C-alpha positions as a printed NumPy array, in Angstrom:
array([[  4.056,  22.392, -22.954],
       [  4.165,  19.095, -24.145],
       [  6.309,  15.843, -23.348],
       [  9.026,  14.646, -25.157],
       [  8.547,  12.07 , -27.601],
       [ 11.966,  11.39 , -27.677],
       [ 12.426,  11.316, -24.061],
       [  9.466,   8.979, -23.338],
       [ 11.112,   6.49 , -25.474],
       [ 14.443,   6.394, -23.977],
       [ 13.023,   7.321, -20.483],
       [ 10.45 ,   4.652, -20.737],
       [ 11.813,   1.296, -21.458],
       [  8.823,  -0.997, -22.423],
       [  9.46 ,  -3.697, -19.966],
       [ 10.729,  -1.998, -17.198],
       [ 12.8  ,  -3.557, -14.778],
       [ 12.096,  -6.655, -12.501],
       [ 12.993,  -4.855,  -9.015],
       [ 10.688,  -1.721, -10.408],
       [  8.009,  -4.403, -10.497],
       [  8.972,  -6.724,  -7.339],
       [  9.21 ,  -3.845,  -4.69 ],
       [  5.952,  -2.249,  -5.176],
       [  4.73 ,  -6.282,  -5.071],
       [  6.198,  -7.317,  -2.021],
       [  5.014,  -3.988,  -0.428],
       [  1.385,  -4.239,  -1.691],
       [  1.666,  -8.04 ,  -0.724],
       [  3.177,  -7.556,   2.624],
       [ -0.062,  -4.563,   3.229],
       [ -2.514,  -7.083,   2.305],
       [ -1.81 ,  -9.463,   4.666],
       [ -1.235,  -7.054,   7.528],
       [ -4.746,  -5.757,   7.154],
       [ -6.223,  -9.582,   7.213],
       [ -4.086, -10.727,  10.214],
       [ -5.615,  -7.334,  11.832],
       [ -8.735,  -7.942,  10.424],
       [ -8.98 , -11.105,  11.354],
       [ -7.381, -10.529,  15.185],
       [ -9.938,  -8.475,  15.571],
       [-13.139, -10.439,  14.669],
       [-11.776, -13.225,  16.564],
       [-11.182, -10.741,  20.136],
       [-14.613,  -8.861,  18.845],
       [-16.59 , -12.287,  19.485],
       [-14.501, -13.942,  22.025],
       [-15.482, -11.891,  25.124],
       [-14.486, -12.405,  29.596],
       [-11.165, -14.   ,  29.371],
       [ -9.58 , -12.752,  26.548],
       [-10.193,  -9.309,  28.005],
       [ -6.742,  -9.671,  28.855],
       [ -5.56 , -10.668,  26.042],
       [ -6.952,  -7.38 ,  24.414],
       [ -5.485,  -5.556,  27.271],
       [ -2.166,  -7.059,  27.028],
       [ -1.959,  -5.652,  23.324],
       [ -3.421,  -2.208,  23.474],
       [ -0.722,  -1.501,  26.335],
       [  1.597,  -2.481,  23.919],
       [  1.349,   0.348,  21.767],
       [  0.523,   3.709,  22.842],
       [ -1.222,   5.166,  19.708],
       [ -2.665,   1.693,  18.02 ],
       [ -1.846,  -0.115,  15.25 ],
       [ -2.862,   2.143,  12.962],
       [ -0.533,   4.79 ,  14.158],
       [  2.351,   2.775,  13.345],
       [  0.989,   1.744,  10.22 ],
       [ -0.182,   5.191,   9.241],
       [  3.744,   5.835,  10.097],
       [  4.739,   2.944,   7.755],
       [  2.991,   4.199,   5.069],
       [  4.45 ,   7.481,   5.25 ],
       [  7.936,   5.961,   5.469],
       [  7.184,   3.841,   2.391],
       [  6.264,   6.566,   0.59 ],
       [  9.468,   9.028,   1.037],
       [ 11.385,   5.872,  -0.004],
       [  9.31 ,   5.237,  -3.124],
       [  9.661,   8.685,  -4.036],
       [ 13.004,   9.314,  -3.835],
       [ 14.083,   6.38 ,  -5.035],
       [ 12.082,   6.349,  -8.154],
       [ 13.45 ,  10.004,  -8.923],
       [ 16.931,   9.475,  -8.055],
       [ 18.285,   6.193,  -9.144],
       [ 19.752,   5.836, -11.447],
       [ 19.818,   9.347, -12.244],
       [ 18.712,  12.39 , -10.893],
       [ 15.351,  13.162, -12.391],
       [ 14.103,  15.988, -10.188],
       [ 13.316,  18.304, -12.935],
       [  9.366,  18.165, -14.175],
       [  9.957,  20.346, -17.363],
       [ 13.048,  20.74 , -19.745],
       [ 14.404,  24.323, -18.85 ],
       [ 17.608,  24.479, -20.548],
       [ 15.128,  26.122, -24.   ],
       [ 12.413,  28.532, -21.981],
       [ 10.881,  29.736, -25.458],
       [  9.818,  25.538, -25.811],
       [  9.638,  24.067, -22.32 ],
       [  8.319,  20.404, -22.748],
       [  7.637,  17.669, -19.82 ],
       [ 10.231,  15.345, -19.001],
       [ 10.277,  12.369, -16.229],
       [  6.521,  11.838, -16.739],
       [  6.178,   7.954, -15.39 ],
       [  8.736,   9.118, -12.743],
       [  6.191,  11.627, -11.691],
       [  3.588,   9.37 , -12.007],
       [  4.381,   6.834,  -9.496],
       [  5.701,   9.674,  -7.489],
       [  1.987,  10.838,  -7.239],
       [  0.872,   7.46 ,  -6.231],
       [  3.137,   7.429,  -3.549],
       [  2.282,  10.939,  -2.139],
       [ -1.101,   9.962,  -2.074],
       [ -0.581,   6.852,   0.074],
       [  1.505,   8.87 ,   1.894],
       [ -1.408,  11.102,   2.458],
       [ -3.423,   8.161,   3.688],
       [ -0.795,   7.258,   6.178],
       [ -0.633,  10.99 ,   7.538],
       [ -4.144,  10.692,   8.078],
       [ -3.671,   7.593,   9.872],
       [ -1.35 ,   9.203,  11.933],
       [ -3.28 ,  12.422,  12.403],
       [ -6.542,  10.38 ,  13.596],
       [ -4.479,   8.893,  16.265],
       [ -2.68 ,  11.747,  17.724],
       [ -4.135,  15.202,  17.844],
       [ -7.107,  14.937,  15.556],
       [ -9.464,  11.973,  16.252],
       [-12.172,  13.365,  14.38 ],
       [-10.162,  11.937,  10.701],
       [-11.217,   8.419,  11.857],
       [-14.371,   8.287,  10.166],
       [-12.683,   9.454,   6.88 ],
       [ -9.12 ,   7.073,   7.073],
       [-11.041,   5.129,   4.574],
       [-11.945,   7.803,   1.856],
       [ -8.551,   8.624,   1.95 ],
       [ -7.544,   4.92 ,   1.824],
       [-10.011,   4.731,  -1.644],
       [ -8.485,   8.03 ,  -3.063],
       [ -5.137,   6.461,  -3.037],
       [ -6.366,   3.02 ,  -4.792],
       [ -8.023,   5.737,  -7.119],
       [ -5.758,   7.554,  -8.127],
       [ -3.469,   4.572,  -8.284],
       [ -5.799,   2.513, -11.207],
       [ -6.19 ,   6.12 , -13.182],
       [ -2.457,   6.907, -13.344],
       [ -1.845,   3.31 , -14.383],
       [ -4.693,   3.521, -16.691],
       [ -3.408,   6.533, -18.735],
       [  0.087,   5.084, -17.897],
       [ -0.408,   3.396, -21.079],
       [ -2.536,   5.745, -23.158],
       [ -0.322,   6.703, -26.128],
       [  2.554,   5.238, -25.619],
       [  4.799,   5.06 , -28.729],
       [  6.206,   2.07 , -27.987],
       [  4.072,  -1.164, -26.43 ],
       [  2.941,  -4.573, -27.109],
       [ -0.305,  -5.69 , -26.52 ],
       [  0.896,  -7.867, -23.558],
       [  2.271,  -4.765, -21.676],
       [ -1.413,  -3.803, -22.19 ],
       [ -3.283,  -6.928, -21.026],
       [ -1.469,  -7.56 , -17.644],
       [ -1.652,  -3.436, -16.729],
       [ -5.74 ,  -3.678, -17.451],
       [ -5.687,  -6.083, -14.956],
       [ -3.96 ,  -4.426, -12.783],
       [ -5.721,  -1.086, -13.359],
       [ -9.322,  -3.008, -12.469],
       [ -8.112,  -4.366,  -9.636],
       [ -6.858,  -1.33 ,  -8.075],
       [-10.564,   0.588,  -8.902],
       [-12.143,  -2.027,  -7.661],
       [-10.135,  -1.766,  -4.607],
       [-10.937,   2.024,  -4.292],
       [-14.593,   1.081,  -4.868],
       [-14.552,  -1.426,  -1.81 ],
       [-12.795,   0.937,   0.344],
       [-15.2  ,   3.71 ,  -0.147],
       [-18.029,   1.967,   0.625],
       [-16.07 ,   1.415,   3.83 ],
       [-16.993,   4.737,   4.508],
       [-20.229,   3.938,   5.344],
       [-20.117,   0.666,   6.259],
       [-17.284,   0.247,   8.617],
       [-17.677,  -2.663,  10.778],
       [-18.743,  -4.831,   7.872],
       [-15.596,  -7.522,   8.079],
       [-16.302,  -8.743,   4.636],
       [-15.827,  -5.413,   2.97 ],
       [-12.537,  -5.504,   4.799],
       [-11.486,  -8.655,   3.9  ],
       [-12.367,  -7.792,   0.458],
       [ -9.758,  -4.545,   0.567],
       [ -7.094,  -7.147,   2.139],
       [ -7.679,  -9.48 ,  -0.542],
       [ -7.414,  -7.065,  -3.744],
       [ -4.694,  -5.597,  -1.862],
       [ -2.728,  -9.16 ,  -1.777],
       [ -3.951,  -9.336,  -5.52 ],
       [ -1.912,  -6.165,  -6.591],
       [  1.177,  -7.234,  -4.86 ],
       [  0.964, -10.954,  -6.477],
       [  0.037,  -9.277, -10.028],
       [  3.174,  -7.23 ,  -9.749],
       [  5.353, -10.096,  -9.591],
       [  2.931, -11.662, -12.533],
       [  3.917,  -8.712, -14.522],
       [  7.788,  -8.711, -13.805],
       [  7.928, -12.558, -14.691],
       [  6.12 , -11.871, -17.963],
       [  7.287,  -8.769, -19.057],
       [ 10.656,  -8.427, -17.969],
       [ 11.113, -12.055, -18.222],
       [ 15.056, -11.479, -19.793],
       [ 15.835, -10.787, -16.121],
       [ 15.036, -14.369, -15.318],
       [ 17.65 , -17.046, -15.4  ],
       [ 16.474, -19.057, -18.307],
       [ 13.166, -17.417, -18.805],
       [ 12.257, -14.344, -21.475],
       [  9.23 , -12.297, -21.948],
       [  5.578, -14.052, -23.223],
       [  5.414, -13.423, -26.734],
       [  2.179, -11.611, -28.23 ],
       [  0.172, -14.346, -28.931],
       [ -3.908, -15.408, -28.074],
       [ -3.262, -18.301, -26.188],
       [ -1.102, -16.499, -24.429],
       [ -3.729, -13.555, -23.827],
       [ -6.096, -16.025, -22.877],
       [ -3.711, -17.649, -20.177],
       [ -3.066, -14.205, -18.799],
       [ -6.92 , -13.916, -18.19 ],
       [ -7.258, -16.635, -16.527],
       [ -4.212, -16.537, -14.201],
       [ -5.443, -13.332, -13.11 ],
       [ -8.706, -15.337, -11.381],
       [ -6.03 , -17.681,  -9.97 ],
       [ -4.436, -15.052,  -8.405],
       [ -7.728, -14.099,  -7.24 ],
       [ -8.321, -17.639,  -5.532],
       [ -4.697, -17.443,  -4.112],
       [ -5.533, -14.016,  -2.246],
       [ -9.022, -16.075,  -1.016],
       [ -6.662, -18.72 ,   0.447],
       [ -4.295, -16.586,   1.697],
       [ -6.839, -14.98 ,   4.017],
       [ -8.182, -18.387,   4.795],
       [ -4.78 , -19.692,   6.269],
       [ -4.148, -16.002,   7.774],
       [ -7.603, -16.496,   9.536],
       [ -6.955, -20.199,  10.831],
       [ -3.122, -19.372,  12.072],
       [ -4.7  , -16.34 ,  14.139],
       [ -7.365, -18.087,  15.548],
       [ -5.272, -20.915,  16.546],
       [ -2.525, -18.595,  17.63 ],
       [ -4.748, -16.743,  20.244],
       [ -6.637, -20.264,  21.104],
       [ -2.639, -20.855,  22.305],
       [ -2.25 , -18.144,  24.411],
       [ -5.521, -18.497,  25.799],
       [ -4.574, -22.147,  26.858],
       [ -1.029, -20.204,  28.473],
       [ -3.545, -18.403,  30.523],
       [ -6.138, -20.666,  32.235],
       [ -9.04 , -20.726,  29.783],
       [ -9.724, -22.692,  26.341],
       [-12.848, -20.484,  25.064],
       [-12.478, -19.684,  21.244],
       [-15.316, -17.504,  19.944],
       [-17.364, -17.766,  22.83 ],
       [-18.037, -21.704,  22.423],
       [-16.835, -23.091,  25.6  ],
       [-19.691, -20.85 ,  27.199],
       [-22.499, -21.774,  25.288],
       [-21.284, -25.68 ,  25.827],
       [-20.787, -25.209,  29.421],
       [-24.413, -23.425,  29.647],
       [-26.026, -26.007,  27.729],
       [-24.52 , -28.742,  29.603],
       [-25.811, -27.088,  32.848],
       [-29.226, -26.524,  31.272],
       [-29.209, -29.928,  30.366],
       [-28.535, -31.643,  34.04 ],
       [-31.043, -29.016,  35.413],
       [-34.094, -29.859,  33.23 ],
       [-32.814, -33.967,  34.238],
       [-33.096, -33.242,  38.007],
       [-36.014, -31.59 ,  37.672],
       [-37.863, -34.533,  35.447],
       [-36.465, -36.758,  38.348],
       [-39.411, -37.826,  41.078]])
């Protein structure tokens, strides 16, 4: 079996289509920042101990399974969507193999299947997630591999995504290398996570390549499927603009670092709120150590007294 030539050109437009490129951005972007604002939540509740006890309380009784239950569940949802909506708009494309010649079956509806596969595998993750909260609480220690696998097989499918394509410019090449390192080097992260899971910076780390992905997807739709745009068409094949593309990638790269910054400050100053709402002002454990070195203090300055 082979796949259609023929097919792969008319089945594969070169540019795509902007919402093709926007939805997978705004759902890769939307997963990045949930993971910092939990990230971050957590550091923050982690190091702030006594009063905010209740706090913590409040919020575990507020879900029954855990956040990553529901997001385990959200993944899963995200994931049936993705896959039948990439297989049946606008057309039905069920069908993995020609079958109206069985003497010459080829493959038809390859990228279709691709990003179907990339799907089921964060769909996997999410059952997992789900699994590890329910009835099987041993997964926990492996969420994360499965987490990696997912990035991993996402940055290989998009890597041979390209890989003989008859038609293709060397832009469409470019901005899906960058994507393609980014989402291995996401998967690498992630599986050291493995081993290492209460290090916060290789979690902030997956959040941030995460947010990466989802901005580069919208980097991608503006460039390559630019006719979309009022006003705006695609980046012409050219080295400055190459070199531009290079370098906005590291942009985006300092965005997702300032994303997590501002996620980081509006959580801590969110819970600093509600710990004013109920009686207490201690952020990170601070007012403590003040208080106890203010009572230190007055105690070694009576006791110097004659």
């Amino acid at each position: 079996m082979v796949v259609d030539p023929e097919h792969w050109r008319e089945d594969c437009p070169l540019k795509g289509s902007t919402p093709g490129h926007v939805f997978p951005g705004i759902v890769f972007l939307a997963i990045g920042v949930w993971w910092t604002v939990k990230v971050s939540y957590r550091i923050i509740n982690t190091e702030s101990e006594g009063e905010n006890q209740k706090l913590a309380t409040l919020c575990q009784r507020s879900r029954k399974f855990g956040a990553e239950f529901w997001e385990g569940l959200v993944f899963v949802v995200l994931s049936i969507i993705g896959i039948v909506g990439v297989q049946s708009y606008p057309n039905m494309k069920w069908n993995l193999f020609n079958s109206t010649d069985a003497t010459n079956r080829v493959f038809v509806h390859t990228k279709e299947w691709q990003h179907c596969t990339i799907f089921a595998f964060f769909g996997i993750f999410g059952f997992v997630l789900i699994l590890s909260r329910t009835v099987m609480t041993g997964l926990r220690r492996y969420e994360m591999f499965f987490a990696a696998l997912a990035f991993f097989v996402e940055g290989m499918v998009f890597y041979f995504h390209l890989q003989g394509r008859v038609v293709g410019t060397e832009g469409d090449h470019v901005t899906h290398t960058m994507f393609v390192l980014t989402g291995l080097m996401t998967s690498g992260f992630t599986l050291v996570e493995v081993w290492m899971p209460s290090d916060n910076l290789l979690k902030f780390i997956r959040s941030g390549a995460t947010i990466v992905q989802g901005t580069w997807f919208f980097q991608i739709a503006y460039m390559l499927s630019g006719q979309t745009f009022e006003k705006c068409a695609p980046w012409e094949d050219t080295m400055p603009n190459f070199m531009f593309v290079t370098m906005v990638f590291f942009w985006h790269i300092a965005a997702s670092i300032i994303i997590i910054a501002v996620i980081f400050g509006t959580v801590s100053l969110c819970q600093r709120k509600v710990m004013k709402r109920n009686g207490t002002v201690k952020l990170w454990g601070v007012d403590d150590k003040m208080k106890a070195m203010d009572e230190e203090s007055t105690v070694k300055l009576l006791s110097d007294e004659p």
